[in-house]
C-alpha cells in the first residue's frame, strides 16, 4: 500500500527554464524556481508532495512520464510549452501512463499565434488553466488535487 | 470614490439553469444555486461581493453586461454556454464594457463536439479555466480576484 | 402517473409567423394558423394532444423547451427556421431536455443557400422531414407519434 | 391517355437486399420484402400502384430509371443507399427522366459517418425523409403521392 | 393610398446603444442619439420621415422588421452590428419583409477581425456603406431615398 | 501486321443513350444514333473505321476498354458522362490499355455544377474538347486521328 | 503652401470606359462621361477640384497613382474594377502614395460571383460604398471630402 | 457445424485482370493467375481453402460479398483496386457481411496520386498490407488466417 | 448592313510570341506566324476573315477586345496564356463585349501545374479545346464558325 | 566484401518500450522484448541477423539510422510510433541513409485519431503493414527480406 | 562567340521606383538609383556587366525578359514586387527565356501579409534572398554570378 | 564590456552531419566540415569569430541557443534542416534568446515537397537565403554581420 502524501509531478517543457528572462512581456518576470517554490508551498497546504522536472528534450519528457508510472506518481501538472502543439509522442506517453493530469499555460493561448491555438494534449487532460501567469500553475494544482481519484 | 468590497458579476448563459438536471454525465449533479452559493462563500473569503445572473437570452446577457458598466462591477466571471461559440455580440459587449473577465466552463471543451472547440470570447478574456466541473468557477474567481487591477 | 393523451409540442422558430405571406414562392401560401389546425386535427386522429409555440427569440424557444421538461411534454416537432443553422444553444436545450423530437422544414434545404445545408439539430433528432411544404409537419408528426417510447 | 392508378417505382440501391440482416443496430430487423409489402398496402390505400426494384449495380439502377420514362411511371421513391453519396450518374438519370421523386433513408444520415452527410440526389428530389426506419418509406410515399402533379 | 412622406426605419443592432462610449478608437465619440438626430434632420431635407429602433435582442430586431411590413415602412437603414455576421434569422426577416434596405457600418469591416469580413445581409441589401463613422448612416440614407421605388 | 484502316472506338458513358431526349436545353436534340452516324461519315472522310459502345455500367465500360487492347483499337474518343468525375477505375482502364484517347463533352463543364468541373480522365487524355454539342465529338475525332502515332 | 481647392483624383479601372454599354442589367445605362460630369458638379458644390483617369492597364493606373503623389492630389476615389480582386501592385501603389482614398463600386459585390467578394484594396481604404450605381461615386466623394485631413 | 478447412475468398477489383500487362513499372509482371496460384499453395500450407473472384463491376463485387455470407466464407482478402477510393457501397457490403477481411495493394499507395491516398475500406479492415507487389497478397493471407476468430 | 465575310479575331496572350522557341517540349516547334497562317487558310476555307493580335500586356488585350465591339468582329478565338488563370479584367472585357468566343490552349492544362487547372474565362466561352498543339486553334476556329449566330 | 548474414535493424520509436503495459485494448499484451524475440527467431529462419533499437528521443533514432549506414545494415523495419506523423527529420534520415525499409504499425491507423492517418514516412518506405498487432512486425520482416536487393 | 564580361539584367517590378520614399519603415530609405549604383560597382568587382530595368507594367517586364533572350543576357536578378504573387505570365516569361535568375526581396516576406507569403517565381529561380534591404540585391548578385553556368 | 571580435554561432540541425554523403543530387558533395571551414575563413575576413554546432536532437539545439545567450553570442546563422518545418520549440528558443539570426538552406525549398514550403522560423529571422548550396551559408553570414546592431 502507498503511504505518505500523494505525489504530484510538475512537468515543464522547452524554454520554460528561461522563465523570467525570455519575452517577459508575454511570460512575466517570475522565474521557474520561484514558480516551483510556490507550488511546493501550496502542495504542503494541500497535503501533497510536489516534484518538478523541466526539459527542452521531447524524449526526456516522455522518459520522465514513463518513470512516473513506476514511482508511482498520483497525478501530473503539465506545461508542455511548444510541445503542446507538436508532440503526439508526449500525448501518447501521458495516455499510456494512465495518470490524471491538468494542462496549464502561463499565457492565454487564444491571444497568441494561430499555431498555438490547438493543443494535442487538452482532450487527454482533466482540464485546462491558461492565461494567468504563474497563478495558472497554482490553480491547476488545486484542480488536480481536488480531482484525484480516491486511493 | 468606490467604497466597500469589489463587485464581481457571475454571468451564466443558456441552459445553465438546468445544471444538475441536464446531461449529468457531462455537467455533473451540482445545481446552479449550489454553484452560486459556493462562489458567494469564496467571495467572502477573498473579500469581494459576488452577484449572479443567468439567462437563456443572448440580448439579456448583453444588456446585463452593459448595466455592469454603470454599477460599476469590477470584473466578470463568464460561462456563456453555447453562446461562447456563436455570439460575436456578447464578445462585443464584453470588449465594449472594458471590464476584465475570466472565461470558465464546466466541461473540457477539447473533449466535446468540434463546434465547441472554438471560443469567440477567449482572446478577449484574461484567461480560461475549463474541465473541472463547478470547481472551474471557483478557480476562475480566484484568478479574477488576483488579477483585478488596483483601484 | 400520466393520464390522458400524450402531449406533443410543435415549436416554430423565427419568421415562421409570416408563413403564407413571406416569400410564398419558397414557403407556400398556407398560414401558420392553418398548419397548426391541421396538426391538431391529425393529433386527434393519432390520439395525441398538440400544443404550439412560435417565437422569433432564440432565448424564448429555449425557455419553452425547458418548460416542456416539467409539464411534461412527450415529444417535440421542431422547425427552428434559421436557428437550425446557428443555434448551438437550442440544440443544447433539446439535448438537455432529453425529449424525442423530429426536425421538419417546409422547403428542401438541399436546394437552398449553402449556409442552410448544415443543421445543428439533425444529429440530435430522431429524423428529418423536409421539402414537402406544410405536409412536412404532418409527416413529421406521424413519425414522432410512431416512434414515441412506450410510457 | 393513361388509365388505371398512378404507378410508383420504389428504387432501392446497394446492400438494401440485406435489410433485416445487415447491421440491425443501424438498419433494424424488418426485411426488404416486408417493407415492400407495407408500401404496396399503403399504395392500395392511397390509390397508386407500387412497383419495386433493388440492385447492387449502379448501371442497373440507371437502366431501371430509363425504363421508367417509357412505361411510364408517375414518380419514384428512392433509397439509393451508398450511391446517394457517390453517383452523379444516378442523379443524371433521375434528372434526365424528368420524373418527380422523393429521397428516403432508414437511418438519420446526420448521425452517420461524415461521408454520408452529403447527398448528390437531394437537391434534385422533391424532399427527403430520413431516420425513421421502414417508416421513412411510408412517409415518403405519402409525400410523393400528395405532390404528384395532376395528370 | 399612402399619404405623407415616406417612412424610413433605422435599425441598430447590439451594442450600438453604447456608441460614443464603447471602444471610441474604433467607433468614435458621437452618441447614438446624435446619429439619430442627424438622420432625422437629413430626413427632413430629403423629404422622408425617419424612425429609429435599437435592440441588443436578435428576436426583437426581427419582430421590429415584421412590424415594419404592416405600418408600412418604405425602406430600412440597417446596422445590425455583430448580428451582421451571425444572424440568418434577421436576413430572413428582411427578405421576408420584402422591403428595400441599405446596410451601413461605422467601421471599415475589411480592417477588422476576420469573422467580421463576411456579412449575411449584404447580398440581400441594395448596397453597403462602411468605414466613415456616423457619416456612413447619412450616406446610406441618401442612397436609400434615392433608390426607393416610386409609389 | 495490321491491315485496313485504323480503328477508333467511340465510348459513351451513362445516360448518353438518352441524348436528344434528356434535358435538351443542356444537351441538345440530336440523338446518339445521329451522332454516331456523323462520326462514321467523318471517319470515312478521315480514313478510319469508327466503332461505338455506350453503357450505363461502369464495369462494362472498363471491360470494353480491355477488349480494345486486344482487337486492337488504335485510339478512343471518350465521353464518360458522369463517370468522368467519379471513376478512378475507368481512368485506370484507359491508362492500363495504353491507348491514346481524346475526352469530349457536349456541354461546357465550366458552366455546370461544381462537381462537374473536375475530370479524373483529362490528364490521361491527349486533350479535351467541350461545349460544342455533337460537334465536340467531330472535332475530337479530328484531333485524335491527327495525333495517332504512326503505325 | 498649397492654394486653391483641394484636388481629388477619380481613378477608374478596366472596362469602366464601357460604362453604359457593357452589361447594362448589371452596371446601368449611365456613361462614364456622365458620371464624371456629375462628380465635377458635386466637387464644385463641395469645394474640391475633381480630376479623372481611366485605364485598362494595371501599370498605367499605378503610374497615375505615383504622379498623384507629386502633383499633389489630396485624395482618391477609386473604382479599380476587376483589379480590385487581383492587383496587389495597385494596392501597394495606393499604400505607397500615402494618400487617403475611398473605394466605390457600381454593383453590390456581395451579389456577384465569389471571385468578386474579396477586395485587395478595402482594408487600405477609408471606407467602401457599393451597390448604388453611379450614386456610389457621389456618396464616395462626399465621404472622401468629409474625411480629408485638415491641410 | 462447419467441416473441412476454413474458406478464404480473395476478391480483386477493377483492372486487376490486366495484372502483368498493365503498367508493369507500377504493378509488376506477375499475372493474376500466378498470384492466385501462389495463394492457393500458401492456403494449402496454412490449412485454408482459397477461392478467387475478380470483377470490373462494383455491383458484382458487392453481390459476391453477399454470397460469401451464405456459403459461408470465413474471411476475405480484398484488393478493391480503384474502388478502394470511391466505393462506399463495397464498404457497406463488407461491413454488412460482418466477415473479417484484410486489405492489400500491390503498390505503395502513399507513392501514388493523391486520390489514391485515402481508402474507404481501411478502417473496416483488420489491417492493411501495401507496396510489396504480389507478396502483399501472401502476407495479407498470413495475417488473415492468423487473426481468424476461433470457430 | 454588314457585307463581306464574317470577321474572326484571334487573340493571343503573353509569351505566345515565343511560340516555337519557348519550352518546345511543352508547346511544340511551330511558330505563331505559322499558326496564324494556317488559321487564315482555314478561314478562307470556312468563309471567314481571320485577324490576329498578340500582346504580353493585359491592358492591351482588353483594349483590343473593346475595339472588336466597334469594328465589328463576329467572334473571337482566344488563347489568353497565363492571363487565363489570373485576369478577371479580360473576362469582364469579353463578357462586356458580348461577342461569342472559343477558348483554346496548346497544351492539356490538366497535365500542367495546379495553378493552370482553373480558367477564369471558360464559363464565359462557348467551349474549350485544349491539348492538341496548334491543331487546338484550328478545331477551335471550326467550332466558332459553326456556332456563330446567324446574321 | 560483406560476409555473414544480412543485417536488419528493427527501429522502434516513442512509447513502444511500454508495449504490453500501455493501452492494451489498442496495442495488445505482448511486450517489446517478446516482439523482438520473435523477430530474432524469424530472422534465423529467414537467414538474416536482427538487431533492435528503441528510443523515445527523435534525435537518437536519427543518430541510429546514421550509424546503420556505416555498419552497414542491409535494411530497416521501422515502427516510428508517434514520430510517424510528426518527424520530417526522421524521414530525411531514412532517405539520406539510402537503405530500404518497411513501415509497420501494431494498430490499424485508419481506425485511430485523424492525426494518425497521415504518415510522413510511408512514401519513402518499400511498403506498409499495419493493424495486425505484433504480427505486423513479422510480416514486415518477411517483406523486407524478400525485397532486399541482391548483394 | 560572346566576348566581354557576362551581362546581368536587374529587373525591378511595380512600385520599386518609389524606393526610399514609399513606406520607409518597411523598405528603407535607400533609393533605387543608389541600389543600382551599388550593384554596378559590385558587378565591376565580380567581372560582370549590370543592366537595369524597372517597370510598373507587367507586360513591359515580360517584353524585357523576351529581349534578354536575344541580347543575350547571361542571368537575371529579379525583384518582381507585387507581381511575385500574382503573375503567372512573368513566371512563364522567365521559364520561357531559359535564363538562370535569382529572386530577391527587400523585406522578409514571411513577416508580411499572408498574400505575400507565396511566390509564383521561387521554384523557377536558382534561389531566393529576402529580408536584408538593399543588401538582398547584392547577395543575390553574388549568388547569381557564382552559379552562372560556364560559357 | 565585450572585447575581441563579435561571435557568430552557426547552428545546423538534423542530418546536416551527412552533408556531402546524403542525397548529393539535392544537397551537393561539399561536407559540413568544408562548409564550416569556409565560414571560418569568411569570418576572419569579416572580422567575426565563427563557432559551429550541429545536432540531430531538437532539445540539444534548444539548449545550445540558451547557452548562446550567456556566452554571449552576437548572432546566429541557422539551418535547422527538417526542424525548420516542425519545431515551434526551436522558434521559441530563438525568440526567447533575443539574438538576431539569419535562416539559410542549401536547397531551394520552393522546389521541394509541400511540407518544406513553410518555415516556422522565417518570420522570426532577419531574412532568409536559400537555394545556393554551401554558398547560402556564406551569403547568410555576410548578411548577418552587416545587420548586427552596433555594440
PDB file of N, CA and C in Angstrom, chain K residues 70-100:
ATOM      1  N   UNK K  70      17.544  37.601 -76.522  1.00  0.00           N
ATOM      2  CA  UNK K  70      18.197  37.874 -77.797  1.00  0.00           C
ATOM      3  C   UNK K  70      19.520  38.602 -77.645  1.00  0.00           C
ATOM      4  N   UNK K  71      19.689  39.321 -76.581  1.00  0.00           N
ATOM      5  CA  UNK K  71      20.839  40.236 -76.485  1.00  0.00           C
ATOM      6  C   UNK K  71      22.165  39.507 -76.525  1.00  0.00           C
ATOM      7  N   UNK K  72      22.551  38.477 -75.944  1.00  0.00           N
ATOM      8  CA  UNK K  72      21.842  37.794 -74.890  1.00  0.00           C
ATOM      9  C   UNK K  72      22.364  38.227 -73.524  1.00  0.00           C
ATOM     10  N   UNK K  73      21.462  38.160 -72.556  1.00  0.00           N
ATOM     11  CA  UNK K  73      21.817  38.341 -71.161  1.00  0.00           C
ATOM     12  C   UNK K  73      22.203  36.971 -70.600  1.00  0.00           C
ATOM     13  N   UNK K  74      23.084  36.947 -69.608  1.00  0.00           N
ATOM     14  CA  UNK K  74      23.527  35.655 -69.046  1.00  0.00           C
ATOM     15  C   UNK K  74      22.725  35.231 -67.807  1.00  0.00           C
ATOM     16  N   UNK K  75      22.083  36.193 -67.151  1.00  0.00           N
ATOM     17  CA  UNK K  75      21.311  35.830 -65.953  1.00  0.00           C
ATOM     18  C   UNK K  75      20.538  37.036 -65.477  1.00  0.00           C
ATOM     19  N   UNK K  76      19.518  36.817 -64.654  1.00  0.00           N
ATOM     20  CA  UNK K  76      18.699  37.929 -64.166  1.00  0.00           C
ATOM     21  C   UNK K  76      18.646  37.928 -62.643  1.00  0.00           C
ATOM     22  N   UNK K  77      18.569  39.141 -62.122  1.00  0.00           N
ATOM     23  CA  UNK K  77      18.341  39.345 -60.700  1.00  0.00           C
ATOM     24  C   UNK K  77      16.969  39.991 -60.623  1.00  0.00           C
ATOM     25  N   UNK K  78      15.989  39.326 -60.027  1.00  0.00           N
ATOM     26  CA  UNK K  78      14.596  39.743 -60.180  1.00  0.00           C
ATOM     27  C   UNK K  78      13.949  40.071 -58.836  1.00  0.00           C
ATOM     28  N   UNK K  79      13.469  41.299 -58.719  1.00  0.00           N
ATOM     29  CA  UNK K  79      12.561  41.642 -57.629  1.00  0.00           C
ATOM     30  C   UNK K  79      11.254  42.069 -58.278  1.00  0.00           C
ATOM     31  N   UNK K  80      10.338  41.139 -58.405  1.00  0.00           N
ATOM     32  CA  UNK K  80       9.107  41.417 -59.157  1.00  0.00           C
ATOM     33  C   UNK K  80       8.066  42.153 -58.331  1.00  0.00           C
ATOM     34  N   UNK K  81       8.417  42.535 -57.111  1.00  0.00           N
ATOM     35  CA  UNK K  81       7.460  43.265 -56.281  1.00  0.00           C
ATOM     36  C   UNK K  81       6.158  42.488 -56.156  1.00  0.00           C
ATOM     37  N   UNK K  82       5.055  43.198 -56.241  1.00  0.00           N
ATOM     38  CA  UNK K  82       3.763  42.549 -56.058  1.00  0.00           C
ATOM     39  C   UNK K  82       3.480  41.502 -57.131  1.00  0.00           C
ATOM     40  N   UNK K  83       4.097  41.617 -58.298  1.00  0.00           N
ATOM     41  CA  UNK K  83       3.849  40.612 -59.347  1.00  0.00           C
ATOM     42  C   UNK K  83       4.418  39.247 -58.948  1.00  0.00           C
ATOM     43  N   UNK K  84       5.327  39.223 -57.981  1.00  0.00           N
ATOM     44  CA  UNK K  84       5.812  37.955 -57.423  1.00  0.00           C
ATOM     45  C   UNK K  84       4.659  37.024 -57.047  1.00  0.00           C
ATOM     46  N   UNK K  85       3.580  37.625 -56.613  1.00  0.00           N
ATOM     47  CA  UNK K  85       2.493  36.841 -56.034  1.00  0.00           C
ATOM     48  C   UNK K  85       1.318  36.645 -56.985  1.00  0.00           C
ATOM     49  N   UNK K  86       1.311  37.385 -58.096  1.00  0.00           N
ATOM     50  CA  UNK K  86       0.137  37.322 -58.971  1.00  0.00           C
ATOM     51  C   UNK K  86       0.446  37.008 -60.427  1.00  0.00           C
ATOM     52  N   UNK K  87       1.683  37.055 -60.869  1.00  0.00           N
ATOM     53  CA  UNK K  87       1.924  36.990 -62.311  1.00  0.00           C
ATOM     54  C   UNK K  87       2.454  35.635 -62.768  1.00  0.00           C
ATOM     55  N   UNK K  88       1.539  34.793 -63.207  1.00  0.00           N
ATOM     56  CA  UNK K  88       1.962  33.555 -63.855  1.00  0.00           C
ATOM     57  C   UNK K  88       2.614  33.887 -65.196  1.00  0.00           C
ATOM     58  N   UNK K  89       2.198  34.986 -65.788  1.00  0.00           N
ATOM     59  CA  UNK K  89       2.745  35.376 -67.088  1.00  0.00           C
ATOM     60  C   UNK K  89       4.224  35.719 -66.989  1.00  0.00           C
ATOM     61  N   UNK K  90       4.638  36.395 -65.942  1.00  0.00           N
ATOM     62  CA  UNK K  90       6.058  36.715 -65.777  1.00  0.00           C
ATOM     63  C   UNK K  90       6.841  35.436 -65.494  1.00  0.00           C
ATOM     64  N   UNK K  91       6.256  34.573 -64.702  1.00  0.00           N
ATOM     65  CA  UNK K  91       6.882  33.259 -64.475  1.00  0.00           C
ATOM     66  C   UNK K  91       7.113  32.539 -65.800  1.00  0.00           C
ATOM     67  N   UNK K  92       6.085  32.548 -66.639  1.00  0.00           N
ATOM     68  CA  UNK K  92       6.205  31.880 -67.928  1.00  0.00           C
ATOM     69  C   UNK K  92       7.299  32.528 -68.777  1.00  0.00           C
ATOM     70  N   UNK K  93       7.385  33.844 -68.706  1.00  0.00           N
ATOM     71  CA  UNK K  93       8.419  34.532 -69.489  1.00  0.00           C
ATOM     72  C   UNK K  93       9.803  34.107 -69.023  1.00  0.00           C
ATOM     73  N   UNK K  94       9.994  34.043 -67.701  1.00  0.00           N
ATOM     74  CA  UNK K  94      11.306  33.668 -67.172  1.00  0.00           C
ATOM     75  C   UNK K  94      11.640  32.222 -67.512  1.00  0.00           C
ATOM     76  N   UNK K  95      10.668  31.342 -67.378  1.00  0.00           N
ATOM     77  CA  UNK K  95      10.900  29.946 -67.751  1.00  0.00           C
ATOM     78  C   UNK K  95      11.116  29.824 -69.248  1.00  0.00           C
ATOM     79  N   UNK K  96      10.346  30.593 -70.014  1.00  0.00           N
ATOM     80  CA  UNK K  96      10.456  30.535 -71.464  1.00  0.00           C
ATOM     81  C   UNK K  96      11.814  31.035 -71.945  1.00  0.00           C
ATOM     82  N   UNK K  97      12.336  32.038 -71.254  1.00  0.00           N
ATOM     83  CA  UNK K  97      13.629  32.595 -71.650  1.00  0.00           C
ATOM     84  C   UNK K  97      14.753  31.607 -71.373  1.00  0.00           C
ATOM     85  N   UNK K  98      14.532  30.741 -70.429  1.00  0.00           N
ATOM     86  CA  UNK K  98      15.526  29.713 -70.156  1.00  0.00           C
ATOM     87  C   UNK K  98      16.807  30.262 -69.544  1.00  0.00           C
ATOM     88  N   UNK K  99      16.728  31.421 -68.922  1.00  0.00           N
ATOM     89  CA  UNK K  99      17.917  32.042 -68.330  1.00  0.00           C
ATOM     90  C   UNK K  99      17.909  31.850 -66.819  1.00  0.00           C
ATOM     91  N   UNK K 100      19.051  31.612 -66.211  1.00  0.00           N
ATOM     92  CA  UNK K 100      19.094  31.478 -64.749  1.00  0.00           C
ATOM     93  C   UNK K 100      18.770  32.814 -64.093  1.00  0.00           C
TER      94      UNK K 100
END
